[in-house]
Amino acid sequence: MNATTQATPADLPLHGITVVDLTRVLAGPACTQILGDLGARVIKVEQPGTGDDARAIGPFVEGTSAYFLSVNRNKESIALDLKQPADREVFERLLERADVLVENYRPGTMEKLGYGWAQLHARYPLLVMTSVSGFGQTGPYRGFPAYDMVVQAMSGMMSVTGHPGTGPCRVGVSIGDLGAGLYAVIGTQSALMRRARTGQGERVDVSMLDCQVALLENAIARYGATGSVPGPIGSRHPSMTPFDVFAAQDGWFVIAVGSDALFKRLCDLLELPALAGDARFESNAQRCTHEALLKELLEERLRTRPRAHWLQLLADNGIPTGEYSSVAEIVDHPQVQARGMFTQVQTGGGQPLRVAGNPLAVGQAQPLVRRQPPALDADRERILQELAMPQAPLA
Amino acid sequence: MNATTQATPADLPLHGITVVDLTRVLAGPACTQILGDLGARVIKVEQPGTGDDARAIGPFVEGTSAYFLSVNRNKESIALDLKQPADREVFERLLERADVLVENYRPGTMEKLGYGWAQLHARYPLLVMTSVSGFGQTGPYRGFPAYDMVVQAMSGMMSVTGHPGTGPCRVGVSIGDLGAGLYAVIGTQSALMRRARTGQGERVDVSMLDCQVALLENAIARYGATGSVPGPIGSRHPSMTPFDVFAAQDGWFVIAVGSDALFKRLCDLLELPALAGDARFESNAQRCTHEALLKELLEERLRTRPRAHWLQLLADNGIPTGEYSSVAEIVDHPQVQARGMFTQVQTGGGQPLRVAGNPLAVGQAQPLVRRQPPALDADRERILQELAMPQAPLA
């Protein structure tokens, strides 16, 4: 992870860890892709015929789902029907060799398959089982289906996102899935660290809803402290002013002022001494109270010059700032380019697709993508050979 | 993490790990709070006099920052001035005993203090150093200051959030900080796992901007696959329809239909057979094309009955649904209550404040909060005794 590491696969932090991956779509696959990026061997077990549901989600590149390609690098694939005895035997031999099983079925499904935690722990005491579900393995909602959209809305995450009066607004990425995926990685690694001390595997029960609540951050504390219910406030910061996106002559950019001293400096740089001396703006509390007026007065000045001018001036003077970027702009951003935060994956036909890399792999000498996202069942033969099992018919 | 674990502090996954924590405000403290929740000992080293800047961010409970209280449980505090020889000696004795150092100073600051990675690694070869910064330790922007707002705007995260035509919209929580905090935990844990194999500590370089790019999820893949730039789309899903927040007679709720079969079932339940047979809605691609019309037709029906009616009907029939909650509603939600996802911390005066718990601690027998958020320098005496050092004057 260090920019000077000359890493080989054996140097990767999770080298030697084998993950059997039953997950579909996003939360689980995001978790196992991070584990794979960090060096774990990830064996993706998919439904024969269709495979991961994400393989059917568009848009497609040469017939391959871009959605699937974006979260399934560094994984092998084998198609197994966990209701068929022959395939169950393969699955169980995989579990004998695995350190981690990750699944995101609805609670109860693994038990129905005969692979509930009690059964697995008795048979594979070293195995860590990470279960990602919408609501968790306990509680009145445990059996309900969920998607990112459901937990974003139910958690209150949507209620603090958006502009006042414009109706419900979703976080534009699937933070309900991705938040759970990140916590699932943390829980899995924690369980492996404990196993190293105790010699016992454990169950990691990750609820997407719980994770969204954890990510509500100080909205809960603010509500508890003041009794007032946080709502959407557009682009500004809830408790610091001026801390927002502002319009320059030719585009949007951020000014993030976290102290009175920085505010005074900002007023000097914008040649607005009147604001610096205005009692309505002298403390952060005062500036929050008069936020709309202050934004109007600042933009009156900012609209007179292009964004690049202000970005340079503020950056040169230590005031946190930055451009507002589109997805098209960020992929070519000089800082992200310099960090190597984008990588390429390929379709089966060799068509490249640019995807986000792993922030923890930035600067490593070896390529992030050790394995291209697999075709369904692509690794069956080799895996069966490793398990010393006769060739089963291709699913 | 398992709902049936009878945990004691020594059973916690990161028990035995000592973290020296130089971080301030949010991204770093969020990381070290998770490490502390999972059992690590976290020693927060703060600036004498003022301490963590977050201590000054409102709102306040009995004079204590609710913001600070929400991300500093399970930590000890000692105030040290890293420019004073006596305090530097204390800090270095702490590093001798530490497994991890976490810092979120601007790149270059630790080097100026004589505590850059090269110096620390030479002196403490087992130490893992996790550095969280706005743009990372490398690249043309490395020296620039950043806040959540800056990386949310610069990364493109804002560009996919909000309603069309309403201007820039921030994710309502500090996902720029929290995303980096979660990746910092993952990077720290994986470095500790590698250290167990190699006997060498390493540097973990976490860039808030990189982490936002990683969380852009399929927006990058969609752009790469189609060439069209993703923009804000309000509350609906970018590639599935109907998958949105809908208005019932008395409130908002989610309908999340991920397949044609579910759509047909939805039409039956809503007694809208015409929609099921309508060619404009027969495939997900068709439904996405005619999304606005479909939403209008669905809401026409949904507005005739209260939300509770539809929630029950859809849930009973396996269609992913859920209420749209405010922060006030989620804290009393039966599922989150049943999971025990909220906990309480206390001010120095004993005033309780409800905050989010840790999704990975849900269901544990012992209380999540082993230590209340500390007053500045609260643990100085005991820490100095442990280090067998003479009492230094209180900072």
PDB file of C-alpha atoms in Angstrom, chain A residues 1-3 10-15 26 34 38 57 59 61 66-67 70 117 135-142 145 147 149-150 153-163 166-175 178 182-183 185-187 189-190 192-194 197 202-207 209-211 213-226 229-230 234-239 243-245 252 254 256 258 318 320-328 330-331 333-336 338-339 341-342 353-360 362, chain B residues 1-3 10-15 26 34 38 57 59 61 66-67 70 117 135-142 145 147 149-150 153-163 166-175 178 182-183 185-187 189-190 192-194 197 202-207 209-211 213-226 229-230 234-239 243-245 252 254 256 258 318-328 330-331 333-336 338-339 341-342 353-360 362:
ATOM      1  CA  MET A   1       0.000   0.000   0.000  1.00  0.00           C
ATOM      2  CA  ASN A   2       3.028   2.145   0.458  1.00  0.00           C
ATOM      3  CA  ALA A   3       3.942   4.033  -2.675  1.00  0.00           C
ATOM      4  CA  ALA A  10       3.120 -13.192  -2.130  1.00  0.00           C
ATOM      5  CA  ASP A  11       3.723  -9.798  -0.523  1.00  0.00           C
ATOM      6  CA  LEU A  12       0.101  -8.746  -0.678  1.00  0.00           C
ATOM      7  CA  PRO A  13      -1.379  -8.399   2.796  1.00  0.00           C
ATOM      8  CA  LEU A  14      -4.024 -11.108   2.443  1.00  0.00           C
ATOM      9  CA  HIS A  15      -1.827 -13.560   0.507  1.00  0.00           C
ATOM     10  CA  LEU A  26     -23.063  -5.512  -5.247  1.00  0.00           C
ATOM     11  CA  ILE A  34     -11.490  -5.708  -1.939  1.00  0.00           C
ATOM     12  CA  LEU A  38      -5.530  -7.163  -1.093  1.00  0.00           C
ATOM     13  CA  ILE A  57     -27.439  -5.802 -15.534  1.00  0.00           C
ATOM     14  CA  PRO A  59     -24.960  -1.442 -19.836  1.00  0.00           C
ATOM     15  CA  VAL A  61     -19.573  -4.134 -23.308  1.00  0.00           C
ATOM     16  CA  ALA A  66     -20.058  -3.285 -17.187  1.00  0.00           C
ATOM     17  CA  TYR A  67     -21.677  -3.454 -13.758  1.00  0.00           C
ATOM     18  CA  SER A  70     -16.634  -3.221 -12.102  1.00  0.00           C
ATOM     19  CA  TRP A 117     -23.572 -21.159  10.789  1.00  0.00           C
ATOM     20  CA  PHE A 135     -31.436  -6.116   7.885  1.00  0.00           C
ATOM     21  CA  GLY A 136     -29.146  -8.660   9.552  1.00  0.00           C
ATOM     22  CA  GLN A 137     -29.619 -12.183  10.880  1.00  0.00           C
ATOM     23  CA  THR A 138     -31.803 -11.054  13.822  1.00  0.00           C
ATOM     24  CA  GLY A 139     -34.761  -8.747  14.434  1.00  0.00           C
ATOM     25  CA  PRO A 140     -38.314  -8.494  13.071  1.00  0.00           C
ATOM     26  CA  TYR A 141     -37.177  -7.428   9.580  1.00  0.00           C
ATOM     27  CA  ARG A 142     -34.559 -10.173   9.176  1.00  0.00           C
ATOM     28  CA  PRO A 145     -35.748  -8.520   1.024  1.00  0.00           C
ATOM     29  CA  TYR A 147     -31.793  -3.333  -1.791  1.00  0.00           C
ATOM     30  CA  MET A 149     -32.596   1.904  -2.209  1.00  0.00           C
ATOM     31  CA  VAL A 150     -34.530   0.400   0.696  1.00  0.00           C
ATOM     32  CA  ALA A 153     -34.550   5.428   2.518  1.00  0.00           C
ATOM     33  CA  MET A 154     -35.236   3.558   5.752  1.00  0.00           C
ATOM     34  CA  SER A 155     -32.019   4.586   7.502  1.00  0.00           C
ATOM     35  CA  GLY A 156     -32.566   8.325   7.178  1.00  0.00           C
ATOM     36  CA  MET A 157     -29.626   8.643   4.769  1.00  0.00           C
ATOM     37  CA  MET A 158     -31.983  10.043   2.101  1.00  0.00           C
ATOM     38  CA  SER A 159     -33.633  12.361   4.616  1.00  0.00           C
ATOM     39  CA  VAL A 160     -30.421  14.384   5.032  1.00  0.00           C
ATOM     40  CA  THR A 161     -29.522  14.353   1.310  1.00  0.00           C
ATOM     41  CA  GLY A 162     -30.855  16.713  -1.343  1.00  0.00           C
ATOM     42  CA  HIS A 163     -32.127  20.264  -1.567  1.00  0.00           C
ATOM     43  CA  THR A 166     -37.341  18.907  -3.770  1.00  0.00           C
ATOM     44  CA  GLY A 167     -38.525  15.577  -2.350  1.00  0.00           C
ATOM     45  CA  PRO A 168     -36.614  12.406  -1.514  1.00  0.00           C
ATOM     46  CA  CYS A 169     -33.073  12.247  -2.865  1.00  0.00           C
ATOM     47  CA  ARG A 170     -30.878   9.191  -3.060  1.00  0.00           C
ATOM     48  CA  VAL A 171     -27.132   9.298  -2.566  1.00  0.00           C
ATOM     49  CA  GLY A 172     -26.059   8.977  -6.200  1.00  0.00           C
ATOM     50  CA  VAL A 173     -24.046   5.832  -5.605  1.00  0.00           C
ATOM     51  CA  SER A 174     -25.203   2.648  -3.900  1.00  0.00           C
ATOM     52  CA  ILE A 175     -23.815   3.631  -0.520  1.00  0.00           C
ATOM     53  CA  LEU A 178     -20.939  -0.202  -0.582  1.00  0.00           C
ATOM     54  CA  LEU A 182     -16.652  -2.051   3.484  1.00  0.00           C
ATOM     55  CA  TYR A 183     -17.881  -3.059   6.951  1.00  0.00           C
ATOM     56  CA  VAL A 185     -14.270  -6.451   4.858  1.00  0.00           C
ATOM     57  CA  ILE A 186     -13.470  -4.956   8.264  1.00  0.00           C
ATOM     58  CA  GLY A 187     -15.492  -7.644  10.050  1.00  0.00           C
ATOM     59  CA  GLN A 189     -10.354  -9.201   8.677  1.00  0.00           C
ATOM     60  CA  SER A 190     -11.167  -8.736  12.390  1.00  0.00           C
ATOM     61  CA  LEU A 192      -9.284 -13.577  10.889  1.00  0.00           C
ATOM     62  CA  MET A 193      -7.156 -11.612  13.365  1.00  0.00           C
ATOM     63  CA  ARG A 194      -9.092 -13.071  16.297  1.00  0.00           C
ATOM     64  CA  ARG A 197      -5.261 -15.799  18.580  1.00  0.00           C
ATOM     65  CA  GLU A 202     -16.721 -16.925  13.816  1.00  0.00           C
ATOM     66  CA  ARG A 203     -19.824 -15.506  12.216  1.00  0.00           C
ATOM     67  CA  VAL A 204     -19.800 -11.909  10.987  1.00  0.00           C
ATOM     68  CA  ASP A 205     -23.372 -10.619  10.684  1.00  0.00           C
ATOM     69  CA  VAL A 206     -23.461  -7.437   8.578  1.00  0.00           C
ATOM     70  CA  SER A 207     -26.756  -5.589   8.160  1.00  0.00           C
ATOM     71  CA  LEU A 209     -29.383  -0.981   7.458  1.00  0.00           C
ATOM     72  CA  ASP A 210     -27.061  -1.000  10.495  1.00  0.00           C
ATOM     73  CA  CYS A 211     -24.199   0.193   8.297  1.00  0.00           C
ATOM     74  CA  VAL A 213     -27.133   4.126  10.472  1.00  0.00           C
ATOM     75  CA  ALA A 214     -23.438   4.029  11.386  1.00  0.00           C
ATOM     76  CA  LEU A 215     -22.731   6.287   8.398  1.00  0.00           C
ATOM     77  CA  LEU A 216     -25.344   8.843   9.483  1.00  0.00           C
ATOM     78  CA  GLU A 217     -22.453  10.279  11.444  1.00  0.00           C
ATOM     79  CA  ASN A 218     -23.201  13.384  13.464  1.00  0.00           C
ATOM     80  CA  ALA A 219     -26.806  13.692  12.208  1.00  0.00           C
ATOM     81  CA  ILE A 220     -27.811  11.427  15.099  1.00  0.00           C
ATOM     82  CA  ALA A 221     -25.661  13.282  17.611  1.00  0.00           C
ATOM     83  CA  ARG A 222     -26.997  16.649  16.396  1.00  0.00           C
ATOM     84  CA  TYR A 223     -30.549  15.394  16.758  1.00  0.00           C
ATOM     85  CA  GLY A 224     -29.808  14.046  20.222  1.00  0.00           C
ATOM     86  CA  ALA A 225     -28.142  17.259  21.307  1.00  0.00           C
ATOM     87  CA  THR A 226     -30.648  19.745  19.904  1.00  0.00           C
ATOM     88  CA  VAL A 229     -34.498  16.812  13.081  1.00  0.00           C
ATOM     89  CA  PRO A 230     -31.746  17.158  10.471  1.00  0.00           C
ATOM     90  CA  GLY A 234     -28.293  20.948  -0.482  1.00  0.00           C
ATOM     91  CA  SER A 235     -24.581  21.385  -0.923  1.00  0.00           C
ATOM     92  CA  ARG A 236     -23.553  23.228   2.219  1.00  0.00           C
ATOM     93  CA  HIS A 237     -22.027  21.884   5.424  1.00  0.00           C
ATOM     94  CA  PRO A 238     -24.495  21.422   8.296  1.00  0.00           C
ATOM     95  CA  SER A 239     -22.442  23.258  10.917  1.00  0.00           C
ATOM     96  CA  PHE A 243     -18.409  25.635   3.551  1.00  0.00           C
ATOM     97  CA  ASP A 244     -20.206  25.011   0.261  1.00  0.00           C
ATOM     98  CA  VAL A 245     -20.090  24.888  -3.523  1.00  0.00           C
ATOM     99  CA  TRP A 252     -18.731  25.584  -9.675  1.00  0.00           C
ATOM    100  CA  VAL A 254     -15.740  24.583  -3.289  1.00  0.00           C
ATOM    101  CA  ALA A 256     -14.304  25.230   2.784  1.00  0.00           C
ATOM    102  CA  GLY A 258     -13.290  25.918   8.992  1.00  0.00           C
ATOM    103  CA  GLY A 318      -4.082  27.726   2.149  1.00  0.00           C
ATOM    104  CA  PRO A 320      -9.345  24.495   1.216  1.00  0.00           C
ATOM    105  CA  THR A 321     -10.860  24.587  -2.266  1.00  0.00           C
ATOM    106  CA  GLY A 322     -11.422  22.341  -5.221  1.00  0.00           C
ATOM    107  CA  GLU A 323     -13.266  22.095  -8.493  1.00  0.00           C
ATOM    108  CA  TYR A 324     -16.683  20.491  -8.818  1.00  0.00           C
ATOM    109  CA  SER A 325     -16.085  17.622 -11.266  1.00  0.00           C
ATOM    110  CA  SER A 326     -18.240  15.454 -13.453  1.00  0.00           C
ATOM    111  CA  VAL A 327     -17.441  11.750 -13.818  1.00  0.00           C
ATOM    112  CA  ALA A 328     -15.917  12.628 -17.204  1.00  0.00           C
ATOM    113  CA  ILE A 330     -12.493  13.096 -12.603  1.00  0.00           C
ATOM    114  CA  VAL A 331     -11.235  10.233 -14.768  1.00  0.00           C
ATOM    115  CA  HIS A 333      -7.973  14.604 -13.113  1.00  0.00           C
ATOM    116  CA  PRO A 334      -4.196  15.090 -12.712  1.00  0.00           C
ATOM    117  CA  GLN A 335      -4.164  14.021  -9.054  1.00  0.00           C
ATOM    118  CA  VAL A 336      -6.167  10.851  -9.595  1.00  0.00           C
ATOM    119  CA  ALA A 338      -0.859  10.604 -10.728  1.00  0.00           C
ATOM    120  CA  ARG A 339      -2.140   8.257  -8.028  1.00  0.00           C
ATOM    121  CA  MET A 341      -6.538   5.303  -9.087  1.00  0.00           C
ATOM    122  CA  PHE A 342      -8.068   3.976 -12.294  1.00  0.00           C
ATOM    123  CA  LEU A 353     -13.132  -1.020 -19.626  1.00  0.00           C
ATOM    124  CA  ARG A 354     -11.858   1.640 -17.230  1.00  0.00           C
ATOM    125  CA  VAL A 355     -12.934   1.088 -13.623  1.00  0.00           C
ATOM    126  CA  ALA A 356     -11.965   2.508 -10.231  1.00  0.00           C
ATOM    127  CA  GLY A 357      -8.963   0.884  -8.598  1.00  0.00           C
ATOM    128  CA  ASN A 358      -8.430   0.197  -4.917  1.00  0.00           C
ATOM    129  CA  PRO A 359      -7.312   3.152  -2.759  1.00  0.00           C
ATOM    130  CA  LEU A 360      -5.181   0.736  -0.733  1.00  0.00           C
ATOM    131  CA  VAL A 362      -2.340   2.839  -5.117  1.00  0.00           C
TER     132      VAL A 362
ATOM    133  CA  MET B   1     -19.904  -9.859  15.984  1.00  0.00           C
ATOM    134  CA  ASN B   2     -22.077 -12.900  16.129  1.00  0.00           C
ATOM    135  CA  ALA B   3     -25.370 -12.318  17.879  1.00  0.00           C
ATOM    136  CA  ALA B  10     -10.068 -10.042  25.803  1.00  0.00           C
ATOM    137  CA  ASP B  11     -12.299 -11.762  23.237  1.00  0.00           C
ATOM    138  CA  LEU B  12     -12.641  -8.691  21.064  1.00  0.00           C
ATOM    139  CA  PRO B  13     -10.991  -9.200  17.682  1.00  0.00           C
ATOM    140  CA  LEU B  14      -8.387  -6.461  18.011  1.00  0.00           C
ATOM    141  CA  HIS B  15      -7.603  -7.112  21.690  1.00  0.00           C
ATOM    142  CA  LEU B  26     -13.544  13.119  11.455  1.00  0.00           C
ATOM    143  CA  ILE B  34     -13.815   1.559  14.817  1.00  0.00           C
ATOM    144  CA  LEU B  38     -13.219  -3.802  17.845  1.00  0.00           C
ATOM    145  CA  ILE B  57     -17.519  22.080  16.821  1.00  0.00           C
ATOM    146  CA  PRO B  59     -23.754  21.644  18.901  1.00  0.00           C
ATOM    147  CA  VAL B  61     -24.097  19.097  25.360  1.00  0.00           C
ATOM    148  CA  ALA B  66     -21.759  16.327  20.334  1.00  0.00           C
ATOM    149  CA  TYR B  67     -19.669  15.986  17.175  1.00  0.00           C
ATOM    150  CA  SER B  70     -19.962  10.809  18.320  1.00  0.00           C
ATOM    151  CA  TRP B 117       7.700   7.156   7.614  1.00  0.00           C
ATOM    152  CA  PHE B 135      -5.189  13.728  -1.687  1.00  0.00           C
ATOM    153  CA  GLY B 136      -2.603  11.208  -0.486  1.00  0.00           C
ATOM    154  CA  GLN B 137       1.154  11.331   0.104  1.00  0.00           C
ATOM    155  CA  THR B 138       1.986  11.592  -3.620  1.00  0.00           C
ATOM    156  CA  GLY B 139       0.825  13.561  -6.651  1.00  0.00           C
ATOM    157  CA  PRO B 140       0.587  17.267  -7.523  1.00  0.00           C
ATOM    158  CA  TYR B 141      -2.213  17.938  -5.028  1.00  0.00           C
ATOM    159  CA  ARG B 142      -0.514  16.184  -2.106  1.00  0.00           C
ATOM    160  CA  PRO B 145      -5.677  21.124   2.331  1.00  0.00           C
ATOM    161  CA  TYR B 147     -12.194  18.592   3.657  1.00  0.00           C
ATOM    162  CA  MET B 149     -16.751  18.929   0.923  1.00  0.00           C
ATOM    163  CA  VAL B 150     -13.707  19.291  -1.325  1.00  0.00           C
ATOM    164  CA  ALA B 153     -17.122  17.847  -5.165  1.00  0.00           C
ATOM    165  CA  MET B 154     -13.833  17.016  -6.869  1.00  0.00           C
ATOM    166  CA  SER B 155     -14.434  13.250  -7.080  1.00  0.00           C
ATOM    167  CA  GLY B 156     -17.702  13.478  -8.993  1.00  0.00           C
ATOM    168  CA  MET B 157     -19.656  12.153  -6.003  1.00  0.00           C
ATOM    169  CA  MET B 158     -21.723  15.354  -5.942  1.00  0.00           C
ATOM    170  CA  SER B 159     -22.206  15.250  -9.714  1.00  0.00           C
ATOM    171  CA  VAL B 160     -24.301  12.067  -9.464  1.00  0.00           C
ATOM    172  CA  THR B 161     -26.231  13.176  -6.354  1.00  0.00           C
ATOM    173  CA  GLY B 162     -29.311  15.388  -6.284  1.00  0.00           C
ATOM    174  CA  HIS B 163     -32.237  16.215  -8.530  1.00  0.00           C
ATOM    175  CA  THR B 166     -31.227  21.943  -8.808  1.00  0.00           C
ATOM    176  CA  GLY B 167     -27.482  22.604  -8.727  1.00  0.00           C
ATOM    177  CA  PRO B 168     -24.698  20.886  -6.793  1.00  0.00           C
ATOM    178  CA  CYS B 169     -25.849  18.554  -4.035  1.00  0.00           C
ATOM    179  CA  ARG B 170     -23.696  17.095  -1.303  1.00  0.00           C
ATOM    180  CA  VAL B 171     -24.212  13.625   0.128  1.00  0.00           C
ATOM    181  CA  GLY B 172     -25.895  14.583   3.403  1.00  0.00           C
ATOM    182  CA  VAL B 173     -23.263  12.897   5.545  1.00  0.00           C
ATOM    183  CA  SER B 174     -19.505  13.382   5.358  1.00  0.00           C
ATOM    184  CA  ILE B 175     -18.943  10.384   3.103  1.00  0.00           C
ATOM    185  CA  LEU B 178     -16.206   8.361   6.493  1.00  0.00           C
ATOM    186  CA  LEU B 182     -13.399   2.849   6.590  1.00  0.00           C
ATOM    187  CA  TYR B 183     -10.635   2.252   4.021  1.00  0.00           C
ATOM    188  CA  VAL B 185      -9.394   0.620   8.999  1.00  0.00           C
ATOM    189  CA  ILE B 186      -9.169  -1.966   6.195  1.00  0.00           C
ATOM    190  CA  GLY B 187      -5.649  -0.860   5.277  1.00  0.00           C
ATOM    191  CA  GLN B 189      -5.945  -4.380   9.547  1.00  0.00           C
ATOM    192  CA  SER B 190      -4.429  -5.775   6.355  1.00  0.00           C
ATOM    193  CA  LEU B 192      -1.247  -5.959  10.657  1.00  0.00           C
ATOM    194  CA  MET B 193      -2.092  -9.261   8.946  1.00  0.00           C
ATOM    195  CA  ARG B 194       0.891  -8.916   6.626  1.00  0.00           C
ATOM    196  CA  ARG B 197       3.676 -13.031   8.252  1.00  0.00           C
ATOM    197  CA  GLU B 202       4.337  -0.709   6.645  1.00  0.00           C
ATOM    198  CA  ARG B 203       2.898   2.611   5.556  1.00  0.00           C
ATOM    199  CA  VAL B 204      -0.770   2.822   4.637  1.00  0.00           C
ATOM    200  CA  ASP B 205      -1.393   5.897   2.483  1.00  0.00           C
ATOM    201  CA  VAL B 206      -5.114   6.692   2.349  1.00  0.00           C
ATOM    202  CA  SER B 207      -6.329   9.522   0.121  1.00  0.00           C
ATOM    203  CA  LEU B 209     -10.144  11.620  -2.966  1.00  0.00           C
ATOM    204  CA  ASP B 210      -9.064   8.110  -4.001  1.00  0.00           C
ATOM    205  CA  CYS B 211     -11.657   6.636  -1.646  1.00  0.00           C
ATOM    206  CA  VAL B 213     -13.448   7.623  -6.605  1.00  0.00           C
ATOM    207  CA  ALA B 214     -13.580   4.004  -5.414  1.00  0.00           C
ATOM    208  CA  LEU B 215     -17.087   4.658  -4.066  1.00  0.00           C
ATOM    209  CA  LEU B 216     -18.295   6.071  -7.402  1.00  0.00           C
ATOM    210  CA  GLU B 217     -19.081   2.438  -8.118  1.00  0.00           C
ATOM    211  CA  ASN B 218     -20.627   1.724 -11.500  1.00  0.00           C
ATOM    212  CA  ALA B 219     -20.866   5.431 -12.505  1.00  0.00           C
ATOM    213  CA  ILE B 220     -17.338   5.090 -13.919  1.00  0.00           C
ATOM    214  CA  ALA B 221     -18.089   1.763 -15.598  1.00  0.00           C
ATOM    215  CA  ARG B 222     -21.327   3.151 -17.080  1.00  0.00           C
ATOM    216  CA  TYR B 223     -19.452   6.153 -18.433  1.00  0.00           C
ATOM    217  CA  GLY B 224     -16.746   3.919 -19.855  1.00  0.00           C
ATOM    218  CA  ALA B 225     -19.266   1.580 -21.447  1.00  0.00           C
ATOM    219  CA  THR B 226     -21.633   4.176 -22.917  1.00  0.00           C
ATOM    220  CA  VAL B 229     -21.754  11.226 -18.435  1.00  0.00           C
ATOM    221  CA  PRO B 230     -23.810  10.146 -15.398  1.00  0.00           C
ATOM    222  CA  GLY B 234     -32.973  12.308  -7.799  1.00  0.00           C
ATOM    223  CA  SER B 235     -34.216   9.302  -5.905  1.00  0.00           C
ATOM    224  CA  ARG B 236     -34.466   6.631  -8.590  1.00  0.00           C
ATOM    225  CA  HIS B 237     -32.039   3.849  -9.468  1.00  0.00           C
ATOM    226  CA  PRO B 238     -29.823   4.571 -12.493  1.00  0.00           C
ATOM    227  CA  SER B 239     -30.494   1.303 -14.306  1.00  0.00           C
ATOM    228  CA  PHE B 243     -36.822   1.305  -8.257  1.00  0.00           C
ATOM    229  CA  ASP B 244     -37.539   4.567  -6.468  1.00  0.00           C
ATOM    230  CA  VAL B 245     -39.275   6.389  -3.629  1.00  0.00           C
ATOM    231  CA  TRP B 252     -43.087   8.246   1.074  1.00  0.00           C
ATOM    232  CA  VAL B 254     -39.662   2.566  -1.535  1.00  0.00           C
ATOM    233  CA  ALA B 256     -37.556  -1.799  -5.524  1.00  0.00           C
ATOM    234  CA  GLY B 258     -35.334  -5.837  -9.848  1.00  0.00           C
ATOM    235  CA  GLY B 318     -41.827 -10.490  -1.384  1.00  0.00           C
ATOM    236  CA  ILE B 319     -41.443  -7.161  -3.138  1.00  0.00           C
ATOM    237  CA  PRO B 320     -38.567  -5.180  -1.636  1.00  0.00           C
ATOM    238  CA  THR B 321     -40.043  -2.138   0.062  1.00  0.00           C
ATOM    239  CA  GLY B 322     -39.449   0.073   3.053  1.00  0.00           C
ATOM    240  CA  GLU B 323     -40.479   3.338   4.626  1.00  0.00           C
ATOM    241  CA  TYR B 324     -38.671   6.603   4.012  1.00  0.00           C
ATOM    242  CA  SER B 325     -37.497   7.636   7.492  1.00  0.00           C
ATOM    243  CA  SER B 326     -36.321  10.832   9.110  1.00  0.00           C
ATOM    244  CA  VAL B 327     -33.472  10.728  11.623  1.00  0.00           C
ATOM    245  CA  ALA B 328     -36.129  11.030  14.334  1.00  0.00           C
ATOM    246  CA  ILE B 330     -34.902   5.731  12.466  1.00  0.00           C
ATOM    247  CA  VAL B 331     -33.726   6.055  16.079  1.00  0.00           C
ATOM    248  CA  HIS B 333     -37.236   1.940  14.254  1.00  0.00           C
ATOM    249  CA  PRO B 334     -38.116  -1.560  15.544  1.00  0.00           C
ATOM    250  CA  GLN B 335     -35.429  -3.300  13.484  1.00  0.00           C
ATOM    251  CA  VAL B 336     -32.635  -0.960  14.506  1.00  0.00           C
ATOM    252  CA  ALA B 338     -33.911  -4.907  18.005  1.00  0.00           C
ATOM    253  CA  ARG B 339     -30.356  -4.922  16.642  1.00  0.00           C
ATOM    254  CA  MET B 341     -27.580  -0.304  16.776  1.00  0.00           C
ATOM    255  CA  PHE B 342     -27.722   2.774  18.985  1.00  0.00           C
ATOM    256  CA  LEU B 353     -26.110  11.363  24.281  1.00  0.00           C
ATOM    257  CA  ARG B 354     -27.446   8.766  21.850  1.00  0.00           C
ATOM    258  CA  VAL B 355     -25.037   7.936  19.025  1.00  0.00           C
ATOM    259  CA  ALA B 356     -24.779   5.237  16.364  1.00  0.00           C
ATOM    260  CA  GLY B 357     -23.113   2.025  17.474  1.00  0.00           C
ATOM    261  CA  ASN B 358     -20.836  -0.219  15.447  1.00  0.00           C
ATOM    262  CA  PRO B 359     -22.528  -2.592  12.965  1.00  0.00           C
ATOM    263  CA  LEU B 360     -19.849  -5.178  13.763  1.00  0.00           C
ATOM    264  CA  VAL B 362     -24.273  -5.630  17.199  1.00  0.00           C
TER     265      VAL B 362
END
